[in-house]
PDB file of C-alpha atoms and ligand atoms in Angstrom:
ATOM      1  CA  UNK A   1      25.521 -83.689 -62.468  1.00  0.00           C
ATOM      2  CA  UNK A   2      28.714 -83.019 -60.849  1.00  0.00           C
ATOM      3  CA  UNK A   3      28.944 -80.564 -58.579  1.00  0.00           C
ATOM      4  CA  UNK A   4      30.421 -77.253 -59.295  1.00  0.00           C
ATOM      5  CA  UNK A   5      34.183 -76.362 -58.361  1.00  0.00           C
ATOM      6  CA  UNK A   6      34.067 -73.917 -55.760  1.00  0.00           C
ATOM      7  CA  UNK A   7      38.133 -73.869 -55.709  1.00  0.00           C
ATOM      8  CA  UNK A   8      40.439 -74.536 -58.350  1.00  0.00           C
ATOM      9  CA  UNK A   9      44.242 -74.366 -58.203  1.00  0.00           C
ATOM     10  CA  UNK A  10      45.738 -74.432 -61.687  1.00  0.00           C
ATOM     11  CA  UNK A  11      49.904 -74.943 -62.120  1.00  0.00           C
ATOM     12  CA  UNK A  12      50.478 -73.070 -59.141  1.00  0.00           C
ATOM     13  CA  UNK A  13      53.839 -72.365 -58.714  1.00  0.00           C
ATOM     14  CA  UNK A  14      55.688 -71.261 -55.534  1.00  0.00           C
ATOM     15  CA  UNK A  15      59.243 -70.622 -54.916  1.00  0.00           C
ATOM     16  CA  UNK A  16      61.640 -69.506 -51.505  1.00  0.00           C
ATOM     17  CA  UNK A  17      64.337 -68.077 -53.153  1.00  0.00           C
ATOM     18  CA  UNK A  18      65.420 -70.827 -55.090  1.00  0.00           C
ATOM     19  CA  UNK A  19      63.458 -73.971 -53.465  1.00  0.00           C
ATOM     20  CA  UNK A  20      60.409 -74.083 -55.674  1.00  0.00           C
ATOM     21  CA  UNK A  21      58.116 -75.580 -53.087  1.00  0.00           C
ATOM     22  CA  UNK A  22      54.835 -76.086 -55.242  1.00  0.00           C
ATOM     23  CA  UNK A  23      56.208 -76.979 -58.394  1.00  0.00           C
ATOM     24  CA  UNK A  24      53.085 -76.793 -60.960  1.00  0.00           C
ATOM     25  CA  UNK A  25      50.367 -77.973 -58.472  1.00  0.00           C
ATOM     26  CA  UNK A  26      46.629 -78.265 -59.594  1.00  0.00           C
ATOM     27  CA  UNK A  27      43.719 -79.227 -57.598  1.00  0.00           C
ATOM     28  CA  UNK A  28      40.246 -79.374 -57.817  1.00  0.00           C
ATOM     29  CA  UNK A  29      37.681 -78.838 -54.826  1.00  0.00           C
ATOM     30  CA  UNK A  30      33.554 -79.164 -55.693  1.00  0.00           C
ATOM     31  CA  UNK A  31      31.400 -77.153 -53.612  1.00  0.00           C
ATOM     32  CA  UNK A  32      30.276 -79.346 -50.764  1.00  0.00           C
ATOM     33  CA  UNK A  33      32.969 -81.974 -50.926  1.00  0.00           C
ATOM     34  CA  UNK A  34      35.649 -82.712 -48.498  1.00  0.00           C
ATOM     35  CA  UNK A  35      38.980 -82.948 -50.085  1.00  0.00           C
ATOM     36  CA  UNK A  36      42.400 -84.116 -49.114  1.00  0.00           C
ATOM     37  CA  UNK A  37      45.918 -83.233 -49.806  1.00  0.00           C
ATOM     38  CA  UNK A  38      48.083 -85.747 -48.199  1.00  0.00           C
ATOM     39  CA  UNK A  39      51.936 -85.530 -48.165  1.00  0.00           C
ATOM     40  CA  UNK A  40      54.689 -86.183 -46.173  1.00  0.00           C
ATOM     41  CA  UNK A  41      57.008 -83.351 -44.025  1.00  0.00           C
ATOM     42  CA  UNK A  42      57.963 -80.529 -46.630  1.00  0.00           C
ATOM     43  CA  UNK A  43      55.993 -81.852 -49.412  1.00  0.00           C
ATOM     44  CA  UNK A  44      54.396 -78.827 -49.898  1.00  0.00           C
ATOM     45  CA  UNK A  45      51.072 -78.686 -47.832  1.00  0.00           C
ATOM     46  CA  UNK A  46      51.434 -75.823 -45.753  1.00  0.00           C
ATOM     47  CA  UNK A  47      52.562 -73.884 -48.429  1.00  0.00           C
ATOM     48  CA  UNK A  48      49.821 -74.751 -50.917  1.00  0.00           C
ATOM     49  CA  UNK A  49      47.298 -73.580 -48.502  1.00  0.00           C
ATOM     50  CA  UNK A  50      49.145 -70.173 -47.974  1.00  0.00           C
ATOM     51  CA  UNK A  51      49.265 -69.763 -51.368  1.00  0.00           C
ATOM     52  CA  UNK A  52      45.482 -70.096 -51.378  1.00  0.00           C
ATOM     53  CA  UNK A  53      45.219 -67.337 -48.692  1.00  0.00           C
ATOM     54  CA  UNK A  54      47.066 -65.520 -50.816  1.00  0.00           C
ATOM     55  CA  UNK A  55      50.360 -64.910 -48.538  1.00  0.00           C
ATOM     56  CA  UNK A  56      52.888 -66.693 -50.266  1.00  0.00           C
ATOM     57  CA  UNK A  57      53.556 -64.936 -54.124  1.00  0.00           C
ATOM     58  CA  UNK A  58      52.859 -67.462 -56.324  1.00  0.00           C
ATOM     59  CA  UNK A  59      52.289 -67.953 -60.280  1.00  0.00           C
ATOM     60  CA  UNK A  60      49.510 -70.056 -61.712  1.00  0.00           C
ATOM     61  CA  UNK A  61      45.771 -69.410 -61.452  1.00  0.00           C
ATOM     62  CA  UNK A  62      43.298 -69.907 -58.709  1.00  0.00           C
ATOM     63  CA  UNK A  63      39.864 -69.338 -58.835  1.00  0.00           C
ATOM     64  CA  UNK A  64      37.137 -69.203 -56.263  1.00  0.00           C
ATOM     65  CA  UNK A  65      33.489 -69.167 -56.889  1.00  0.00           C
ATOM     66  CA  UNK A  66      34.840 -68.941 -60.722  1.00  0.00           C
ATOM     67  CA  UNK A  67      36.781 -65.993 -60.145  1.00  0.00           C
ATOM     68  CA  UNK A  68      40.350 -65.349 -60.312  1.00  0.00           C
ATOM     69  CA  UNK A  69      41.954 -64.643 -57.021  1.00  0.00           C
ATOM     70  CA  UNK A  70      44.697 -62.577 -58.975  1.00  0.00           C
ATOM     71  CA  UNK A  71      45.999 -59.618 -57.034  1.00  0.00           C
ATOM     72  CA  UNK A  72      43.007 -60.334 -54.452  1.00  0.00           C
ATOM     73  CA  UNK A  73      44.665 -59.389 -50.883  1.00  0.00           C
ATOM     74  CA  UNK A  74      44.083 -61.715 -47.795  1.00  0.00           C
ATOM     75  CA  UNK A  75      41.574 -59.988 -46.255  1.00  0.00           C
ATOM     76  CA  UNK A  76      39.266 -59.750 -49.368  1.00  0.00           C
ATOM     77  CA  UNK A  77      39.682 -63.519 -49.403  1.00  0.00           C
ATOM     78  CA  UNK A  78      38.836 -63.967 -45.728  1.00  0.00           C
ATOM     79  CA  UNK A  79      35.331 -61.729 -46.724  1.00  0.00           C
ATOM     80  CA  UNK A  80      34.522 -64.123 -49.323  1.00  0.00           C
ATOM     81  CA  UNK A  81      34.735 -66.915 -47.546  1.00  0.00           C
ATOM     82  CA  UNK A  82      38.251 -68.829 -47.245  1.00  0.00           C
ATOM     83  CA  UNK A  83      39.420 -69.231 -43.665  1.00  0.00           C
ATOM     84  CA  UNK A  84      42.223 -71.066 -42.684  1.00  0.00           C
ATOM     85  CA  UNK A  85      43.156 -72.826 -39.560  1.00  0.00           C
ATOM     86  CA  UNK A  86      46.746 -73.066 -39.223  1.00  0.00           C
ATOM     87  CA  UNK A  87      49.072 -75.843 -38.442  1.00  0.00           C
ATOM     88  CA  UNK A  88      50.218 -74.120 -35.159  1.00  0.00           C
ATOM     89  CA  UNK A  89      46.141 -72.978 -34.462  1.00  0.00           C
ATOM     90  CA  UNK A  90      47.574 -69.938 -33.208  1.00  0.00           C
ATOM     91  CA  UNK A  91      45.274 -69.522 -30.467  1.00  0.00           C
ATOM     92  CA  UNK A  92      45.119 -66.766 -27.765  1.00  0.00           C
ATOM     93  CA  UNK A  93      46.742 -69.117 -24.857  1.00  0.00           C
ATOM     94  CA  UNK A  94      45.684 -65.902 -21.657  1.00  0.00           C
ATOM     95  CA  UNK A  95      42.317 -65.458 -23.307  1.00  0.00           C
ATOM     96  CA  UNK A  96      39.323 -67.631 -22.794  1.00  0.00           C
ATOM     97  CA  UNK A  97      37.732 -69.770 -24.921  1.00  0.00           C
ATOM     98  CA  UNK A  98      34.493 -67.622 -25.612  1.00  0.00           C
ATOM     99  CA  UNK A  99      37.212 -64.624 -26.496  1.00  0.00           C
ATOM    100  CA  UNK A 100      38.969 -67.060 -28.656  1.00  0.00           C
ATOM    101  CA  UNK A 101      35.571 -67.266 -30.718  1.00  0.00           C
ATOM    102  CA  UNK A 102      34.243 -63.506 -30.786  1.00  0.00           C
ATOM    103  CA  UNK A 103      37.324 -62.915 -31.964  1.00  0.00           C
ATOM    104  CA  UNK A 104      37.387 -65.126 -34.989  1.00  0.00           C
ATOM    105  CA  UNK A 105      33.837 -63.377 -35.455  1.00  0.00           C
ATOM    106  CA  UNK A 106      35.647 -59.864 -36.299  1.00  0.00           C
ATOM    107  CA  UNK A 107      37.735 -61.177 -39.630  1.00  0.00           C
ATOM    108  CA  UNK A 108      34.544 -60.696 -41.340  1.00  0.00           C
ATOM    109  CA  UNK A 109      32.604 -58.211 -39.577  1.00  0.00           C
ATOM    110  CA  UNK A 110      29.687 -60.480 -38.679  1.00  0.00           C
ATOM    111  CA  UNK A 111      27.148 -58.603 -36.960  1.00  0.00           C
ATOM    112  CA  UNK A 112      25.262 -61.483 -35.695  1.00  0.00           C
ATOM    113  CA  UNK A 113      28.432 -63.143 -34.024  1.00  0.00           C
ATOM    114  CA  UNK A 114      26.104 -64.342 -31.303  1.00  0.00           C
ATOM    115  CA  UNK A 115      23.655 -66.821 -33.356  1.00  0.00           C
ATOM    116  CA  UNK A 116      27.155 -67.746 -34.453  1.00  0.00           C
ATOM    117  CA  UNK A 117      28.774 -68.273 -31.008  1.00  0.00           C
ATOM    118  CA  UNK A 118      25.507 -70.664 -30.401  1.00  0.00           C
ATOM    119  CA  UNK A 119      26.435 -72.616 -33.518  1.00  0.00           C
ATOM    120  CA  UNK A 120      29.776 -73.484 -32.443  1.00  0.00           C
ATOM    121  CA  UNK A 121      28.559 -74.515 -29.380  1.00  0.00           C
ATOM    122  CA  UNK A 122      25.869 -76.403 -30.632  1.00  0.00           C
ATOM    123  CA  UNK A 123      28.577 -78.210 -32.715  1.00  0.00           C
ATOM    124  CA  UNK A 124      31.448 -78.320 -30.168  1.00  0.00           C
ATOM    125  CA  UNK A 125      29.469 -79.086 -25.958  1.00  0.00           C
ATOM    126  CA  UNK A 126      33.213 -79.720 -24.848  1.00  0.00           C
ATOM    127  CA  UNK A 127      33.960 -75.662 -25.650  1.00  0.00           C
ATOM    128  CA  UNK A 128      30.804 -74.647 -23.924  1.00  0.00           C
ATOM    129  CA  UNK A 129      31.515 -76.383 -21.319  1.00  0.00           C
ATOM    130  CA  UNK A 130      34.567 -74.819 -20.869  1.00  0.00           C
ATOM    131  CA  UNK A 131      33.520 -71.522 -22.342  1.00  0.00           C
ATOM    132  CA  UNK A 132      35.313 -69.384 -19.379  1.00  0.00           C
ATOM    133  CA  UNK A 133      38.900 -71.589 -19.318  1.00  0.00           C
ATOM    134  CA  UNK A 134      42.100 -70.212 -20.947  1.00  0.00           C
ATOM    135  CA  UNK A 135      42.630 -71.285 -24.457  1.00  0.00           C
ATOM    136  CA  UNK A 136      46.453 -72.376 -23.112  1.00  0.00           C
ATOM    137  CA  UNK A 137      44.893 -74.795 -20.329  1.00  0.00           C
ATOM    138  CA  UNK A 138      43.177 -76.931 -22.949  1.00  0.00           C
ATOM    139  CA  UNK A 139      44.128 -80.402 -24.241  1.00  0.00           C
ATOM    140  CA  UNK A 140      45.631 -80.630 -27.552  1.00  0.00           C
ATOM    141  CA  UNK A 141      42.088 -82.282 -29.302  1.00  0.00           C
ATOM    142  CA  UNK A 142      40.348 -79.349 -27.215  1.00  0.00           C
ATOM    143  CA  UNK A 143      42.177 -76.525 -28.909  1.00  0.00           C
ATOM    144  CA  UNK A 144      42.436 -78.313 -32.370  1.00  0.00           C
ATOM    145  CA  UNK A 145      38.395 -78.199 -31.856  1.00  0.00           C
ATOM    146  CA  UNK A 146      38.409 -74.404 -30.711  1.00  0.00           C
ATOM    147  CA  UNK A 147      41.167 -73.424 -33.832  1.00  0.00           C
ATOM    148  CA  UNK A 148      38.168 -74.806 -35.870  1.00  0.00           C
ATOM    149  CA  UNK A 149      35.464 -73.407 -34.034  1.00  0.00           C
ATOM    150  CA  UNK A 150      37.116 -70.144 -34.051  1.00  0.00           C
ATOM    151  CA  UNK A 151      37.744 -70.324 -38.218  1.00  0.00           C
ATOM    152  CA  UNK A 152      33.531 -71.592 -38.395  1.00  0.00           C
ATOM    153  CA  UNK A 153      32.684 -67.824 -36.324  1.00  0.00           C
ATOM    154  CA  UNK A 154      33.257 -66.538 -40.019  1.00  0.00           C
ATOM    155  CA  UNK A 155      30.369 -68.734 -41.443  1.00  0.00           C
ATOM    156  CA  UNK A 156      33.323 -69.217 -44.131  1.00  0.00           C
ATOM    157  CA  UNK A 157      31.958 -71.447 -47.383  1.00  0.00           C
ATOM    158  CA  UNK A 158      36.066 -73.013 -47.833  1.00  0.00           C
ATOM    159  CA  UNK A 159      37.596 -73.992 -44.901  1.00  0.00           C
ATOM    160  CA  UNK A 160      41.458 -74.757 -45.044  1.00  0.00           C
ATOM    161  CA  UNK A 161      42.301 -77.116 -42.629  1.00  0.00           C
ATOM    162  CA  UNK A 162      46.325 -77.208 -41.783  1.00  0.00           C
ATOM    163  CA  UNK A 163      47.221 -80.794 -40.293  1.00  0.00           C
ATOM    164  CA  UNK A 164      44.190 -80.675 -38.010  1.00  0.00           C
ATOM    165  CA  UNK A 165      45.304 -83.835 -36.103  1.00  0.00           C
ATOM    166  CA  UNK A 166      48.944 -82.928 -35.366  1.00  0.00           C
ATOM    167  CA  UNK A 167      50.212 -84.255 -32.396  1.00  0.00           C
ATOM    168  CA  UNK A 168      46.956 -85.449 -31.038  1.00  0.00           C
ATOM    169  CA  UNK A 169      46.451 -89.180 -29.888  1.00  0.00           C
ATOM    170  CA  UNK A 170      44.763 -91.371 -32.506  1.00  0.00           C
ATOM    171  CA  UNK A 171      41.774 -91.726 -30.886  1.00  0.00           C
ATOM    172  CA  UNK A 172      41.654 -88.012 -30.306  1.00  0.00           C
ATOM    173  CA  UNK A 173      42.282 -87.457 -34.279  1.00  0.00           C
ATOM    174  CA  UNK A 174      39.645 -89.955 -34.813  1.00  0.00           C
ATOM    175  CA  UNK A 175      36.871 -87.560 -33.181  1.00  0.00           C
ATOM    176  CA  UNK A 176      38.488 -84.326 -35.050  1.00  0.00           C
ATOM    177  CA  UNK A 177      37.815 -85.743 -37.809  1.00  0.00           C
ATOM    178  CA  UNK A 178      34.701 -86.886 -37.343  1.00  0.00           C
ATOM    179  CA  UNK A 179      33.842 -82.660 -36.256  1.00  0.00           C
ATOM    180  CA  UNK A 180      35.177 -82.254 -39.876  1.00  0.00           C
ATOM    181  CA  UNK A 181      33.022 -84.727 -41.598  1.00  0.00           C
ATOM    182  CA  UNK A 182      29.962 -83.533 -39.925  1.00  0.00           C
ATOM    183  CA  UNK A 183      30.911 -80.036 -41.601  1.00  0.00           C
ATOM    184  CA  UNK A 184      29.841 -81.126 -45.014  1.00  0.00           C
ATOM    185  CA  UNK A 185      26.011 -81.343 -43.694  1.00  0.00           C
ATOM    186  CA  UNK A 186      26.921 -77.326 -42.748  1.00  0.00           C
ATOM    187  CA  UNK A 187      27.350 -76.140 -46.447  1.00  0.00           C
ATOM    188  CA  UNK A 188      30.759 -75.750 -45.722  1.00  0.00           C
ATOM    189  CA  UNK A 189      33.487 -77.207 -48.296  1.00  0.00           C
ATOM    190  CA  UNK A 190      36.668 -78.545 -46.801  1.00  0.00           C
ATOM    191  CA  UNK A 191      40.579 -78.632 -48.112  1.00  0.00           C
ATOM    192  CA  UNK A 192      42.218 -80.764 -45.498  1.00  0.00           C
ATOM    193  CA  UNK A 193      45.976 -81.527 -45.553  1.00  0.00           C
ATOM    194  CA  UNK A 194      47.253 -84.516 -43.528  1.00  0.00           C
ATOM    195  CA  UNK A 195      50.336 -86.397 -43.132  1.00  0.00           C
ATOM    196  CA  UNK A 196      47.365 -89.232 -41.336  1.00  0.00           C
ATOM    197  CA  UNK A 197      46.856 -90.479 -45.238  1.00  0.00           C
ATOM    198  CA  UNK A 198      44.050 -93.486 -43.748  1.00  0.00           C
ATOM    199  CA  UNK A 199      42.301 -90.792 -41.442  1.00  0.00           C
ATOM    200  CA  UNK A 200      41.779 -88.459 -43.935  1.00  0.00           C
ATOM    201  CA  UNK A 201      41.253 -90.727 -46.857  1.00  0.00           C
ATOM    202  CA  UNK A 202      38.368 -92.273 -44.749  1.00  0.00           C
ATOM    203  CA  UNK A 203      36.134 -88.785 -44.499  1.00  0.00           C
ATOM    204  CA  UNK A 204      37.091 -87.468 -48.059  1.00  0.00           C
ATOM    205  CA  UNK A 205      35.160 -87.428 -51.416  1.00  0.00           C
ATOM    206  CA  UNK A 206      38.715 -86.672 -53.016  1.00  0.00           C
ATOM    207  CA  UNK A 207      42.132 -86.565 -52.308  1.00  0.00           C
ATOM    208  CA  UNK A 208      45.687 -85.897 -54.090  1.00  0.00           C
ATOM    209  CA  UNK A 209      48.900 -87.389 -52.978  1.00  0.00           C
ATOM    210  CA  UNK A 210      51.486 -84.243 -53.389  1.00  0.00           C
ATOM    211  CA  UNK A 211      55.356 -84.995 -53.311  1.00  0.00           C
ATOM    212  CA  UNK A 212      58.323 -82.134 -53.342  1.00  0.00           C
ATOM    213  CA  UNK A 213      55.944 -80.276 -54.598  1.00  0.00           C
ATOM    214  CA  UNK A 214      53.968 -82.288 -57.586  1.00  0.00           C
ATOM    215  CA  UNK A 215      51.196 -84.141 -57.593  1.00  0.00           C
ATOM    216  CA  UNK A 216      51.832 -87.725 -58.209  1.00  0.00           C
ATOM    217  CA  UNK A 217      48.343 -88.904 -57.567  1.00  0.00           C
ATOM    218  CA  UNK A 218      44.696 -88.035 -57.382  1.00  0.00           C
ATOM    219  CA  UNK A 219      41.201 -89.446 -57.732  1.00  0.00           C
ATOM    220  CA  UNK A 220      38.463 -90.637 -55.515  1.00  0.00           C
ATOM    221  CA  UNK A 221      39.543 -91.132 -51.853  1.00  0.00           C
ATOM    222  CA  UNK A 222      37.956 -94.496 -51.602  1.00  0.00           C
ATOM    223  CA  UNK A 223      40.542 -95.610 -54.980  1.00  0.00           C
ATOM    224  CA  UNK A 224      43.644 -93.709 -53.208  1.00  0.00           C
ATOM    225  CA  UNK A 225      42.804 -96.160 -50.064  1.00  0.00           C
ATOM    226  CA  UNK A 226      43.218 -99.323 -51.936  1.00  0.00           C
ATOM    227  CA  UNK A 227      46.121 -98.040 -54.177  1.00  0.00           C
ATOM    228  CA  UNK A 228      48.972-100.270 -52.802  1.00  0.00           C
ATOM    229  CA  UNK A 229      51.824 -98.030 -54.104  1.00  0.00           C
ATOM    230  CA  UNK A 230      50.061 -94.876 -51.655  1.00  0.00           C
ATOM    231  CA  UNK A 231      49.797 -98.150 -49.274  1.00  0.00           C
ATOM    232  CA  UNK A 232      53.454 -99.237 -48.845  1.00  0.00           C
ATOM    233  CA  UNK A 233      54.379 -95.418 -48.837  1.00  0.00           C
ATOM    234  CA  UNK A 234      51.680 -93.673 -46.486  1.00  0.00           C
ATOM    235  CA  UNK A 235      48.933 -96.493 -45.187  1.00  0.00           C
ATOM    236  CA  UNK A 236      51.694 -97.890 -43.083  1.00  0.00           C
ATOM    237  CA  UNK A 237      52.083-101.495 -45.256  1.00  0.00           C
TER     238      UNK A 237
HETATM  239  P1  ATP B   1      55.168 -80.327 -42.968  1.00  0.00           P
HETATM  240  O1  ATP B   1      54.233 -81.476 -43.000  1.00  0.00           O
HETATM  241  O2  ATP B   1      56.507 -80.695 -42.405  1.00  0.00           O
HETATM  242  O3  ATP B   1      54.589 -79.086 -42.395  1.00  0.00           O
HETATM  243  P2  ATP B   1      54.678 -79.362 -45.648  1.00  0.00           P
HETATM  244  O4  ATP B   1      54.234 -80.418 -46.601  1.00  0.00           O
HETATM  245  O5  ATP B   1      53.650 -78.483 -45.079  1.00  0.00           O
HETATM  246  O6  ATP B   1      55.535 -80.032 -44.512  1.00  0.00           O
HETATM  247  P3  ATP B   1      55.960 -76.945 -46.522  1.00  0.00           P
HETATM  248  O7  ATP B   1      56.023 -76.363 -45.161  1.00  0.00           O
HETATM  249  O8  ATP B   1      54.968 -76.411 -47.461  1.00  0.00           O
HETATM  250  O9  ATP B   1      55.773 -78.521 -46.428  1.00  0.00           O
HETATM  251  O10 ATP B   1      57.407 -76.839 -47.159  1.00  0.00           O
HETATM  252  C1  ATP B   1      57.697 -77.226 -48.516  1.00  0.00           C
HETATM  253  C2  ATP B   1      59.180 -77.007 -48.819  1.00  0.00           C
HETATM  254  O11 ATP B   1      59.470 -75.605 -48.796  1.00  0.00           O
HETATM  255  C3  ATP B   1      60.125 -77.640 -47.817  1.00  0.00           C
HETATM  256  O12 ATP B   1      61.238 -78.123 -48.519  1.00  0.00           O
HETATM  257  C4  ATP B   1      60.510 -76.498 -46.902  1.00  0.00           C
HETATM  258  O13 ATP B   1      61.806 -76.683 -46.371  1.00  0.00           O
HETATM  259  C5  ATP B   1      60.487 -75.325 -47.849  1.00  0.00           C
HETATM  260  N1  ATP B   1      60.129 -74.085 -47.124  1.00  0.00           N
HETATM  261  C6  ATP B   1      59.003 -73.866 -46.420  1.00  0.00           C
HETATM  262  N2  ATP B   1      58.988 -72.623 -45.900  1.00  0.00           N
HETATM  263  C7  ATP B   1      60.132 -72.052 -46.279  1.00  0.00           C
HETATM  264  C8  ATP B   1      60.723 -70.762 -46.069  1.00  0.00           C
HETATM  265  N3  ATP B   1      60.090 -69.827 -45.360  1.00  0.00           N
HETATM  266  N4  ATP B   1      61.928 -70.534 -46.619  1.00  0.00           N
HETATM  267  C9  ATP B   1      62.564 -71.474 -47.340  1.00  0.00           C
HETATM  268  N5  ATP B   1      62.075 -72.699 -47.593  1.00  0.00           N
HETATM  269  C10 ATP B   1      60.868 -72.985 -47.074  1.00  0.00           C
END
């Protein structure tokens, strides 16, 4: 049996003044999958998964958990379960590491944020290891991997995952992506967006191809990577 959506976008519609951004957009994410939205600059990612959080107004449906999301403010979201990482991570560059991660703990009140804080480090020895250096001093793939340690500190069941392997060297993307792969085991369901179409296609169940908005293209990631008309435009030939 398939498994059951845990997020569903339906003709989502967002507008900046008069650029509509998301023009109609509908995606699909089952519980447990990973699932990619891959686009090029301005398509529309980052603004899909802010409409998600629910900081962008927006018109269309989304439901989580088969519930509307209607009216539900970001912080309710963030206690059910959605977390985002941002494109910019958005780190505390004068605080340490270990701050970094007790505070992504307090966005949903976990009590036991130190079983947590294990977790992460369980899943992420390089942070450990550096547990007592300033967020700001880290290389680019480090603080990618504490931006995603710091959004796991929520135990969140969606994780939004903005670009994840911006600006980092492709080797270095190779191994973030990897970390996100190995989150599926977790019970945690991932929405990644990624201009690295091949990268992303590689670790996802799904993906969608969006474009000014639209989607011109979904279905299993394995049949995205062979499609040669995604190939000539985002697979680099
Ligand atoms: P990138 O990969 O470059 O981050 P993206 O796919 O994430 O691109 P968005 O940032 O979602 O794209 O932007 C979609 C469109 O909306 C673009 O045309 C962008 O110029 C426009 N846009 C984004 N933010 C704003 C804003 N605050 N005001 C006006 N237009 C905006």
């Amino acid at each position: 049996p398939a498994a059951p959506l845990l997020l569903e976008v339906r003709n989502l519609h967002t507008r900046y003044g008069r650029v509509e951004a998301l023009d109609g957009v509908s995606v699909q994410v089952p519980a447990g999958h990973i699932v990619s939205v891959i686009g090029a600059n301005g398509a529309g990612k980052t603004t899909l998964m802010n409409s998600i959080m629910g900081v962008l107004p927006s018109s269309g449906e989304i439901f989580y958990q088969g519930q509307s999301l209607r009216g539900v403010p970001l912080e309710a979201r963030v206690a059910r379960g959605i977390s985002l990482v941002p494109e910019r991570r958005d780190l505390f560059a004068s605080m340490t590491v270990a701050d970094n991660l007790q505070l992504g703990a307090y966005s949903r009140r976990r009590e036991n944020w130190r079983a947590d804080l294990d977790d992460v480090y369980a899943r992420f020895p390089r942070l450990l290891e550096r547990r007592t250096q300033l967020a700001g001093t880290l290389s680019g793939g480090e603080q990618q991997m504490l931006a995603i340690g710091r959004a796991l500190m929520g135990k969140p069941r969606l994780l939004l995952l903005d670009e994840p392997s911006l600006g980092l060297a492709p080797l270095i993307v190779r191994d973030i992506l990897r970390i996100v792969q190995g989150l599926r085991g977790g019970g945690v369901t991932v929405l990644l967006v990624e201009q690295n179409a091949r990268a992303s296609l590689a670790i996802s169940d799904e993906a969608y191809v969006l474009e000014t908005g639209q989607v011109s293209l979904h279905g299993p990631a394995a049949e995205l990577a062979r499609n040669e008309a995604l190939g000539a435009s985002y697979l680099g030939g």
